Amino acid sequence: MPAEEQKRLYEQLATAVFELDEQLAKLLAQEVLDRGYDAWQAVERGLLEGVNRAGKLFDEEEYFVPELLIAADAMYAGLAILRPHIKTHHTGFNRRVVIGVVQGDTHDIGKNLVRIMLEVAGFEVHDLGRDVPPQKFVDTAIAVKADLIALSTLMTTTMERMGEVVSILEAEKVRNRFKVIVGGSPLSQQFSDRIGADGYAPKAAQAVELAKRLVGLSNAA
Amino acid sequence: MSDMAPRERLSRVLANQPVDRAPVICTGGMMNAAVVQVMDENSPTLPEAHFDAEGMAELAQRVHAATGFENLGVPFCMTVEPEILGSRIDPGTLSCEPKIAEEAFASCGEVEIRDVKKIIREGRIATVVQAAHHLRKRNPDAPVIASLSGPVSTAASVVTPLAFLKELRTRPQDAHRVLDYVTRLLVEYAREVIDSGADVIAIGDPTATGEILGPRIFEDFAVRYLNQLCDAVHTSGKQVIVHICGDMSKSRNQLANIHADAISVDALVNLKRLKEDFPRINTMGNVSTALLEFGEAEKVSRNTARLIRDGVDIISPACGLSTSTGLHNIRALTETVKGHA
């Protein structure tokens, strides 16, 4: 029964990602192609499902950063094999995020976690990396027609750079074209309000919920 | 005991001996107190003072005088060790501390192991050692604290952090090899700076938090190498403080296994409860740095007084201070402690 087998293979793919086995994820992704199964379904029901389960354990503090990063690597490895074979281009729901660590800071662990989880949630993510000047966030957001700008910092000394991004958006009269969200351990909701951002999330998973809510994909809790 | 000198007070607290009141300190390193308001046209300034022993000593002296913290603390950053191990450093500015511009290696397997006795002659270790020497001579009554970056944080500044974090699980032997190397360097560095006059070694290991690593990796990799370093400091006859960042609620038992004479933690850890659960730990902390930067002096005083009432052994900021933190708030912190004799 091919349908059963297909389903089982997707499940194995999800398990490989969830159990952090990159090699197996690659082998299974190749098997999907060899058997002529649908690449997009393998991504959605296999790879993304696996990394979602890893994300759930991360929220429950059973997985930690190393595990989540390895699960994401396994997902990306499988994706690299499957992506060229995805027939109709599934771009999720066509919402774009520009993300980066603000200027002066090079700590990017938190930003990378948020990026991974946004991608899994279906956002098109433009990652500017770390130590990003405020103007570059604005220029990129305008260029790619982003919906959301996500700013990260771990350092108390660089928090104020986040406010500068908002100020530039206002000065260029484009503030209302983008939602701005901020995250990082020294931050708080109070800080987010003070600089005029649209939202703050203390953890990666909550950042995704916040992003979805702000772009109108889910209702306010 | 009312005229106990700060150096003696800190040493007694760390040795579990009675004191008249808690010391109030800020170690330097990741807990750098060289805020912008400390510097003026007559003082050494950052970033220059990161690179010059006399400037570093003079600025540490100024921090001590301006803030009221009862110690001298050097250096003012966490980049001394990674720089020596090959990472490229951005020296920062007056208001922004130095940081890693680019890590030296893409994976643990690539790390080239060199002779640690040779490499401690390189880079800014000599600058810090010399600064500690000046400070020791000039301050008979105040403790000189040398701050080192912890093994995991140093390793994650020499190897790309995401690769390093993954390899803790996927290539544990490679990760151990790097951590062993980094720890041997830190042990040599600690010995040198102790020989030149440091009274206390403070180890700041922000990446080594249970919140990032999880309890098992925290124990197998962070606690193991922190303890090698703590044991080496004890062998040299000195005391050691360890600072761990983040939420440690899942790793409390492992935290208690660190061989430090005091454990310093972030604002979100309840020190009163930690002390109740592990009475033999000396606790240090944890005045919120957000409060210090944005709050009012009166609130800082209240927060500080609560920590004293809770029996926290050493009062200190909870984490790295923002360089824009106002001196009035820092003084509210230190004066509140000094008023509680």
Coordinates of C-alpha atoms in Angstrom, one line a residue:
Chain A
M1 CA 0.0 0.0 0.0
P2 CA 1.9 3.0 -1.3
A3 CA -0.1 5.5 0.7
E4 CA 0.7 3.7 4.0
E5 CA 4.4 3.4 3.0
Q6 CA 4.5 7.1 2.0
K7 CA 3.1 8.0 5.4
R8 CA 5.6 5.8 7.2
L9 CA 8.5 7.3 5.4
Y10 CA 7.4 10.8 6.3
E11 CA 7.1 9.7 9.9
Q12 CA 10.6 8.2 9.8
L13 CA 11.8 11.5 8.4
A14 CA 10.2 13.4 11.2
T15 CA 11.7 11.0 13.7
A16 CA 15.2 11.3 12.2
V17 CA 15.0 15.1 12.6
F18 CA 13.5 14.9 16.1
E19 CA 16.2 12.4 17.1
L20 CA 18.9 14.6 15.8
D21 CA 20.1 12.2 13.1
E22 CA 21.2 14.3 10.1
Q23 CA 22.7 11.4 8.1
L24 CA 19.4 9.5 8.4
A25 CA 17.4 12.5 7.5
K26 CA 19.5 12.9 4.3
L27 CA 19.1 9.2 3.4
L28 CA 15.4 9.3 4.0
A29 CA 15.0 12.5 1.9
Q30 CA 16.8 10.8 -0.9
E31 CA 14.5 7.8 -0.5
V32 CA 11.5 10.0 -0.9
L33 CA 12.8 11.1 -4.2
D34 CA 13.8 7.6 -5.3
R35 CA 10.3 6.4 -4.7
G36 CA 8.8 9.3 -6.5
Y37 CA 6.9 10.6 -3.5
D38 CA 5.9 14.2 -3.1
A39 CA 8.8 16.4 -2.0
W40 CA 6.6 19.1 -0.5
Q41 CA 4.7 16.6 1.7
A42 CA 8.0 15.1 2.8
V43 CA 9.1 18.6 3.9
E44 CA 5.8 19.4 5.6
R45 CA 4.9 16.1 7.2
G46 CA 8.5 14.9 7.7
L47 CA 11.1 17.6 8.2
L48 CA 9.0 20.4 9.6
E49 CA 7.0 18.0 11.8
G50 CA 10.3 16.7 13.2
V51 CA 11.7 20.1 14.0
N52 CA 8.4 21.2 15.5
R53 CA 8.5 18.3 17.9
A54 CA 12.0 19.3 18.8
G55 CA 10.8 22.8 19.3
K56 CA 8.1 21.5 21.6
L57 CA 10.6 19.7 23.8
F58 CA 12.7 22.9 23.8
D59 CA 9.7 24.8 25.2
E60 CA 9.3 22.1 27.8
E61 CA 13.0 22.3 28.7
E62 CA 13.8 18.8 27.8
Y63 CA 15.8 19.8 24.7
F64 CA 18.2 22.7 25.0
V65 CA 20.0 24.9 22.5
P66 CA 22.4 22.2 21.2
E67 CA 19.6 19.8 20.5
L68 CA 17.5 22.4 18.8
L69 CA 20.4 23.5 16.6
I70 CA 21.2 19.9 15.6
A71 CA 17.5 19.2 14.8
A72 CA 17.5 22.3 12.6
D73 CA 20.6 21.1 10.8
A74 CA 19.0 17.8 10.1
M75 CA 16.0 19.6 8.7
Y76 CA 18.1 21.9 6.5
A77 CA 20.1 18.9 5.2
G78 CA 16.9 17.1 4.2
L79 CA 15.5 20.3 2.8
A80 CA 18.6 20.8 0.5
I81 CA 17.8 17.4 -1.1
L82 CA 14.1 17.9 -1.4
R83 CA 13.9 21.6 -2.3
P84 CA 14.8 21.3 -6.0
H85 CA 12.0 18.7 -6.4
I86 CA 9.2 20.7 -4.9
K87 CA 6.7 21.1 -7.8
T88 CA 4.5 24.0 -7.0
H89 CA 6.4 26.5 -5.0
H90 CA 5.0 26.4 -1.5
T91 CA 6.1 29.7 0.2
G92 CA 3.9 29.3 3.2
F93 CA 1.8 32.3 3.6
N94 CA 4.0 34.8 2.0
R95 CA 5.0 36.9 5.0
R96 CA 8.5 38.3 5.2
V97 CA 10.7 39.0 8.2
V98 CA 14.0 40.9 8.3
I99 CA 16.0 39.7 11.3
G100 CA 19.3 40.5 12.8
V101 CA 21.5 41.3 15.8
V102 CA 21.8 45.0 16.3
Q103 CA 25.0 46.9 15.8
G104 CA 27.7 46.5 18.4
D105 CA 26.7 43.0 19.3
T106 CA 27.8 39.7 17.9
H107 CA 25.9 37.3 20.1
D108 CA 23.6 35.5 17.7
I109 CA 22.5 32.3 19.3
G110 CA 19.1 33.7 20.3
K111 CA 18.6 35.3 16.9
N112 CA 19.4 32.0 15.1
L113 CA 16.9 30.1 17.2
V114 CA 14.2 32.6 16.4
R115 CA 15.1 32.5 12.7
I116 CA 14.8 28.7 12.6
M117 CA 11.5 28.8 14.3
L118 CA 10.1 31.5 12.1
E119 CA 11.2 29.5 9.0
V120 CA 9.6 26.4 10.4
A121 CA 6.4 28.4 11.0
G122 CA 6.4 29.4 7.3
F123 CA 7.9 32.9 7.3
E124 CA 10.3 34.0 4.5
V125 CA 13.2 35.1 6.6
H126 CA 15.9 37.5 5.5
D127 CA 18.7 37.1 8.0
L128 CA 21.1 40.1 8.1
G129 CA 23.4 38.3 10.6
R130 CA 25.0 40.1 13.5
D131 CA 26.4 43.6 14.2
V132 CA 23.9 45.1 11.8
P133 CA 23.6 48.9 11.5
P134 CA 20.1 50.3 12.2
Q135 CA 19.9 51.8 8.7
K136 CA 20.5 48.4 7.1
F137 CA 17.4 46.9 8.8
V138 CA 15.3 49.7 7.4
D139 CA 16.8 49.6 3.9
T140 CA 16.4 45.8 3.7
A141 CA 12.9 45.8 5.1
I142 CA 11.9 48.4 2.4
A143 CA 13.7 46.5 -0.4
V144 CA 12.2 43.1 0.4
K145 CA 8.8 44.5 1.3
A146 CA 9.0 42.9 4.7
D147 CA 6.0 42.6 7.1
L148 CA 8.1 42.4 10.2
I149 CA 11.5 43.6 11.5
A150 CA 12.9 41.4 14.3
L151 CA 15.8 42.8 16.4
S152 CA 17.9 40.9 18.8
T153 CA 20.6 41.8 21.3
L154 CA 22.2 40.2 24.4
M155 CA 24.1 43.2 25.5
T156 CA 22.8 46.0 27.7
T157 CA 25.1 48.4 25.9
T158 CA 23.5 47.8 22.5
M159 CA 19.8 47.9 23.5
E160 CA 19.5 51.5 22.5
R161 CA 20.3 50.6 18.9
M162 CA 16.8 49.0 18.7
G163 CA 15.3 52.4 19.4
E164 CA 17.3 53.9 16.6
V165 CA 15.7 51.5 14.1
V166 CA 12.3 52.7 15.1
S167 CA 13.4 56.3 14.9
I168 CA 14.8 55.8 11.4
L169 CA 11.5 54.2 10.3
E170 CA 9.7 57.2 11.7
A171 CA 12.0 59.7 10.0
E172 CA 11.6 58.0 6.7
K173 CA 7.8 58.0 7.2
V174 CA 7.5 54.2 6.8
R175 CA 6.9 53.2 10.4
N176 CA 3.4 52.0 9.7
R177 CA 4.6 49.7 6.9
F178 CA 6.3 47.3 9.4
K179 CA 5.8 45.7 12.7
V180 CA 8.9 45.8 14.9
I181 CA 9.6 43.1 17.5
V182 CA 12.5 42.9 19.9
G183 CA 14.1 40.1 22.0
G184 CA 17.1 39.3 24.1
S185 CA 17.9 38.6 27.7
P186 CA 18.4 42.2 29.0
L187 CA 15.1 43.3 27.4
S188 CA 11.6 43.6 28.9
Q189 CA 8.1 44.6 27.7
Q190 CA 8.7 47.9 29.4
F191 CA 11.8 48.5 27.3
S192 CA 9.9 47.5 24.1
D193 CA 7.1 50.0 25.0
R194 CA 9.6 52.8 25.7
I195 CA 11.3 52.5 22.3
G196 CA 8.0 52.2 20.5
A197 CA 8.4 48.6 19.3
D198 CA 5.2 46.6 18.5
G199 CA 6.1 43.7 20.7
Y200 CA 8.6 41.8 22.9
A201 CA 9.0 38.1 23.5
P202 CA 11.1 36.6 26.2
K203 CA 11.6 33.2 24.4
A204 CA 12.1 32.0 20.8
A205 CA 8.8 30.2 20.6
Q206 CA 6.9 33.2 22.0
A207 CA 8.6 35.3 19.3
V208 CA 7.0 33.2 16.6
E209 CA 3.5 33.5 18.3
L210 CA 4.0 37.2 18.5
A211 CA 5.1 37.5 14.9
K212 CA 2.1 35.5 13.7
R213 CA -0.2 37.6 15.8
L214 CA 1.2 40.9 14.5
V215 CA 1.0 40.0 10.9
G216 CA -2.6 38.9 11.4
L217 CA -2.2 35.1 11.2
S218 CA -3.6 34.3 14.6
N219 CA -5.9 36.2 17.0
A220 CA -4.6 37.9 20.1
A221 CA -4.6 35.5 23.0
Chain B
M1 CA 34.9 44.4 63.6
S2 CA 33.5 47.8 62.5
D3 CA 36.9 48.8 61.0
M4 CA 37.4 45.6 59.0
A5 CA 39.2 46.4 55.8
P6 CA 37.4 45.4 52.6
R7 CA 40.2 43.0 51.6
E8 CA 39.9 41.1 54.9
R9 CA 36.1 41.2 54.8
L10 CA 35.9 39.6 51.4
S11 CA 38.5 37.0 52.2
R12 CA 36.6 36.1 55.4
V13 CA 33.2 35.8 53.7
L14 CA 34.7 33.6 51.1
A15 CA 36.3 31.5 53.8
N16 CA 32.9 31.2 55.7
Q17 CA 34.1 33.3 58.6
P18 CA 32.0 35.9 60.4
V19 CA 32.0 39.5 59.1
D20 CA 30.5 42.8 60.2
R21 CA 28.5 43.1 57.0
A22 CA 28.3 41.9 53.4
P23 CA 31.0 43.2 51.0
V24 CA 29.8 45.0 47.9
I25 CA 31.9 44.3 44.8
C26 CA 31.9 44.3 41.0
T27 CA 34.4 41.8 39.7
G28 CA 35.4 43.3 36.4
G29 CA 35.6 41.2 33.2
M30 CA 32.0 40.5 32.1
M31 CA 30.9 42.4 35.3
N32 CA 32.7 45.5 34.1
A33 CA 31.9 48.7 36.1
A34 CA 33.9 51.1 34.0
V35 CA 30.7 52.9 33.0
V36 CA 30.9 56.0 30.8
Q37 CA 30.3 58.4 33.7
V38 CA 33.5 57.1 35.4
M39 CA 35.7 58.4 32.7
D40 CA 36.5 62.1 31.9
E41 CA 39.2 64.1 30.2
N42 CA 41.7 63.5 33.1
S43 CA 41.3 59.7 33.3
P44 CA 42.4 56.9 31.1
T45 CA 39.6 56.0 28.7
L46 CA 38.3 53.0 26.9
P47 CA 39.0 51.4 24.5
E48 CA 42.7 52.5 25.0
A49 CA 42.8 51.2 28.7
H50 CA 42.1 47.7 27.5
F51 CA 45.5 47.6 25.9
D52 CA 47.8 49.4 28.4
A53 CA 48.7 48.1 31.9
E54 CA 49.1 51.5 33.5
G55 CA 45.9 52.8 31.9
M56 CA 44.0 49.7 33.0
A57 CA 45.2 50.0 36.6
E58 CA 44.5 53.7 36.8
L59 CA 41.0 53.2 35.4
A60 CA 40.3 50.4 37.8
Q61 CA 41.4 52.7 40.6
R62 CA 39.0 55.3 39.3
V63 CA 36.1 52.9 39.1
H64 CA 36.8 51.9 42.7
A65 CA 36.8 55.5 43.9
A66 CA 33.8 56.6 41.8
T67 CA 31.4 53.7 42.3
G68 CA 32.2 52.7 45.9
F69 CA 32.7 49.0 45.0
E70 CA 35.1 47.6 47.5
N71 CA 37.4 46.0 45.1
L72 CA 39.7 46.7 42.2
G73 CA 38.7 44.7 39.2
V74 CA 40.6 44.0 35.9
P75 CA 40.3 43.6 33.0
F76 CA 37.1 45.4 31.6
C77 CA 36.1 42.8 29.0
M78 CA 35.9 39.1 28.1
T79 CA 38.1 39.1 25.0
V80 CA 41.6 38.7 26.5
E81 CA 41.6 34.9 26.2
P82 CA 39.9 34.4 22.9
E83 CA 42.2 37.0 21.3
I84 CA 45.2 35.1 22.5
L85 CA 43.7 31.9 21.1
G86 CA 43.4 33.5 17.6
S87 CA 40.0 35.1 17.4
R88 CA 39.7 38.6 15.9
I89 CA 38.6 41.3 18.3
D90 CA 36.7 44.5 17.7
P91 CA 38.1 46.8 20.4
G92 CA 34.8 48.6 20.9
T93 CA 34.5 52.2 22.0
L94 CA 34.3 54.3 25.1
S95 CA 30.7 53.1 25.6
C96 CA 30.8 49.7 24.1
E97 CA 32.9 46.8 25.3
P98 CA 35.2 44.9 23.0
K99 CA 33.7 41.8 21.4
I100 CA 34.6 39.0 19.1
A101 CA 34.5 40.1 15.5
E102 CA 35.3 36.7 14.2
E103 CA 36.0 33.4 15.9
A104 CA 39.3 31.7 15.0
F105 CA 37.9 28.3 14.1
A106 CA 34.8 26.9 12.4
S107 CA 34.7 23.7 14.4
C108 CA 36.4 22.1 17.4
G109 CA 38.3 19.7 15.3
E110 CA 40.1 22.6 13.6
V111 CA 41.5 24.1 16.8
E112 CA 45.3 24.1 16.8
I113 CA 46.6 23.1 20.3
R114 CA 49.6 25.2 21.2
D115 CA 51.9 25.3 24.3
V116 CA 49.9 27.2 26.9
K117 CA 53.1 28.2 28.8
K118 CA 54.2 30.0 25.7
I119 CA 51.0 31.7 24.7
I120 CA 50.4 33.3 28.1
R121 CA 53.4 35.5 27.2
E122 CA 51.3 36.8 24.3
G123 CA 48.6 39.3 23.9
R124 CA 47.0 41.1 26.8
I125 CA 47.5 38.6 29.6
A126 CA 50.7 40.4 30.4
T127 CA 48.7 43.7 30.4
V128 CA 46.3 42.3 33.0
V129 CA 49.0 40.7 35.1
Q130 CA 50.9 44.0 35.2
A131 CA 47.8 46.0 36.0
A132 CA 47.0 43.6 38.9
H133 CA 50.6 44.1 40.1
H134 CA 50.2 47.9 40.2
L135 CA 46.8 47.7 41.9
R136 CA 48.1 45.3 44.6
K137 CA 51.0 47.7 45.5
R138 CA 48.7 50.8 45.6
N139 CA 45.9 49.2 47.6
P140 CA 46.9 47.5 50.8
D141 CA 43.3 47.3 52.1
A142 CA 41.2 46.6 49.1
P143 CA 41.1 43.2 47.3
V144 CA 42.3 43.0 43.7
I145 CA 40.1 40.7 41.6
A146 CA 41.2 39.3 38.3
S147 CA 38.4 38.3 36.1
L148 CA 38.8 35.4 33.7
S149 CA 36.4 34.2 31.0
G150 CA 35.1 30.7 31.8
P151 CA 36.1 27.6 29.9
V152 CA 32.8 27.2 27.9
S153 CA 32.5 30.9 27.1
T154 CA 36.1 31.1 26.0
A155 CA 35.8 27.9 23.9
A156 CA 32.6 29.4 22.3
S157 CA 34.5 32.6 21.5
V158 CA 37.3 30.7 19.8
V159 CA 35.1 28.2 17.9
T160 CA 32.0 29.6 16.1
P161 CA 29.4 29.4 19.0
L162 CA 26.7 27.6 17.1
A163 CA 29.2 24.9 15.9
F164 CA 30.6 24.6 19.3
L165 CA 27.2 24.2 21.0
K166 CA 26.2 21.5 18.4
E167 CA 29.6 19.7 18.8
L168 CA 29.1 19.4 22.6
R169 CA 26.6 16.7 21.5
T170 CA 27.7 15.5 18.1
R171 CA 31.5 15.5 18.7
P172 CA 32.0 15.4 22.4
Q173 CA 35.6 14.3 22.2
D174 CA 36.5 17.2 20.0
A175 CA 34.7 19.6 22.4
H176 CA 36.5 18.1 25.4
R177 CA 39.8 18.5 23.6
V178 CA 39.2 22.2 23.1
L179 CA 37.9 22.7 26.7
D180 CA 40.9 20.9 28.1
Y181 CA 43.2 23.2 26.1
V182 CA 41.3 26.4 27.0
T183 CA 41.2 25.3 30.7
R184 CA 44.9 24.7 30.8
L185 CA 45.5 28.2 29.4
L186 CA 43.1 29.7 32.0
V187 CA 44.9 27.8 34.8
E188 CA 48.3 29.2 33.7
Y189 CA 46.7 32.7 33.4
A190 CA 45.2 32.4 36.9
R191 CA 48.6 31.4 38.3
E192 CA 50.4 34.3 36.7
V193 CA 47.9 36.9 37.9
I194 CA 47.9 35.4 41.4
D195 CA 51.7 35.6 41.4
S196 CA 51.5 39.3 40.5
G197 CA 49.1 40.1 43.4
A198 CA 45.5 39.2 42.6
D199 CA 43.6 38.2 45.8
V200 CA 40.6 36.6 44.2
I201 CA 39.9 35.1 40.8
A202 CA 36.5 35.7 39.4
I203 CA 35.3 33.4 36.5
G204 CA 32.5 34.7 34.3
D205 CA 31.0 32.0 32.2
P206 CA 27.9 33.4 30.6
T207 CA 27.6 30.8 27.8
A208 CA 27.9 28.0 30.4
T209 CA 24.4 28.3 31.6
G210 CA 21.9 25.5 32.1
E211 CA 19.4 27.6 30.2
I212 CA 21.4 27.2 27.0
L213 CA 23.2 23.8 27.6
G214 CA 20.6 21.9 29.7
P215 CA 21.5 20.2 33.0
R216 CA 23.5 17.2 31.6
I217 CA 25.8 19.1 29.2
F218 CA 26.1 21.8 31.9
E219 CA 27.4 19.2 34.3
D220 CA 29.6 17.2 31.8
F221 CA 31.2 20.2 30.2
A222 CA 30.7 23.4 32.2
V223 CA 31.0 22.2 35.8
R224 CA 33.8 19.7 35.0
Y225 CA 36.2 22.4 33.5
L226 CA 35.1 25.2 35.9
N227 CA 36.1 22.9 38.7
Q228 CA 39.5 22.1 37.2
L229 CA 40.0 25.9 37.2
C230 CA 38.6 26.5 40.7
D231 CA 40.8 23.6 42.1
A232 CA 43.9 25.2 40.5
V233 CA 43.1 28.5 42.1
H234 CA 42.7 26.8 45.5
T235 CA 46.0 25.0 45.0
S236 CA 47.6 28.5 44.5
G237 CA 46.1 29.4 47.9
K238 CA 43.6 31.9 46.6
Q239 CA 39.8 32.1 46.5
V240 CA 37.5 32.0 43.5
I241 CA 34.1 33.4 42.6
V242 CA 32.1 31.9 39.6
H243 CA 29.3 33.8 37.8
I244 CA 26.7 31.9 35.8
C245 CA 24.1 33.7 33.7
G246 CA 20.5 32.9 32.9
D247 CA 17.8 30.8 34.4
M248 CA 19.3 27.9 36.3
S249 CA 16.1 26.4 37.7
K250 CA 16.7 23.1 35.9
S251 CA 20.4 23.0 36.9
R252 CA 20.3 24.0 40.6
N253 CA 21.9 20.8 41.8
Q254 CA 24.7 21.1 39.3
L255 CA 25.2 24.7 40.3
A256 CA 25.8 23.5 43.9
N257 CA 28.6 21.2 42.7
I258 CA 30.8 24.0 41.5
H259 CA 34.0 24.3 43.6
A260 CA 33.7 28.0 44.0
D261 CA 34.0 30.0 47.3
A262 CA 31.0 32.0 46.1
I263 CA 28.4 31.6 43.3
S264 CA 27.1 34.7 41.5
V265 CA 23.9 34.5 39.5
D266 CA 21.5 36.5 37.4
A267 CA 18.6 38.6 38.7
L268 CA 16.0 35.9 37.9
V269 CA 17.5 33.4 40.3
N270 CA 16.1 33.7 43.8
L271 CA 19.2 33.8 46.0
K272 CA 17.3 33.4 49.3
R273 CA 15.8 30.1 48.0
L274 CA 19.2 29.0 46.6
K275 CA 20.7 29.6 50.0
E276 CA 17.9 27.8 51.8
D277 CA 18.3 24.8 49.5
F278 CA 22.1 24.7 49.6
P279 CA 23.2 26.3 52.9
R280 CA 26.9 25.7 52.2
I281 CA 27.0 27.9 49.1
N282 CA 28.1 31.5 49.5
T283 CA 25.8 33.5 47.3
M284 CA 26.6 36.7 45.4
G285 CA 24.4 39.1 43.6
N286 CA 22.1 40.1 42.3
V287 CA 20.9 43.6 42.0
S288 CA 19.0 43.9 38.6
T289 CA 21.1 45.6 36.0
A290 CA 17.9 46.9 34.3
L291 CA 17.0 48.5 37.6
L292 CA 20.4 50.0 37.9
E293 CA 20.2 51.5 34.4
F294 CA 16.6 52.6 34.2
G295 CA 15.3 52.6 37.8
E296 CA 15.4 55.3 40.5
A297 CA 18.1 55.4 43.2
E298 CA 15.5 54.8 45.8
K299 CA 14.3 51.6 44.2
V300 CA 17.9 50.4 43.8
S301 CA 18.4 51.0 47.6
R302 CA 15.3 49.1 48.4
N303 CA 16.3 46.2 46.2
T304 CA 19.7 46.1 47.7
A305 CA 18.4 46.2 51.3
R306 CA 16.1 43.2 50.5
L307 CA 19.1 41.2 49.3
I308 CA 20.9 42.1 52.6
R309 CA 17.9 41.0 54.6
D310 CA 17.8 37.8 52.6
G311 CA 21.3 37.0 53.8
V312 CA 23.0 37.2 50.5
D313 CA 26.7 36.9 51.3
I314 CA 28.2 39.3 48.8
I315 CA 26.2 42.1 47.2
S316 CA 26.9 42.8 43.5
P317 CA 25.1 43.7 40.2
A318 CA 23.3 40.6 38.8
C319 CA 25.1 40.6 35.5
G320 CA 27.1 42.9 33.2
L321 CA 26.3 46.6 33.8
S322 CA 25.3 48.7 30.9
T323 CA 28.0 51.3 30.3
S324 CA 25.3 54.0 30.3
T325 CA 24.3 53.1 33.9
G326 CA 24.3 56.3 36.1
L327 CA 26.8 56.6 38.9
H328 CA 24.1 57.8 41.2
N329 CA 22.4 54.5 41.0
I330 CA 25.6 52.5 41.4
R331 CA 26.4 54.6 44.5
A332 CA 22.9 54.0 45.8
L333 CA 23.7 50.3 45.7
T334 CA 27.1 50.5 47.4
E335 CA 26.1 53.1 50.0
T336 CA 23.1 51.0 51.0
V337 CA 25.4 48.1 51.7
K338 CA 27.9 50.2 53.6
G339 CA 25.1 51.7 55.7
H340 CA 24.1 48.2 56.9
A341 CA 27.0 47.6 59.2

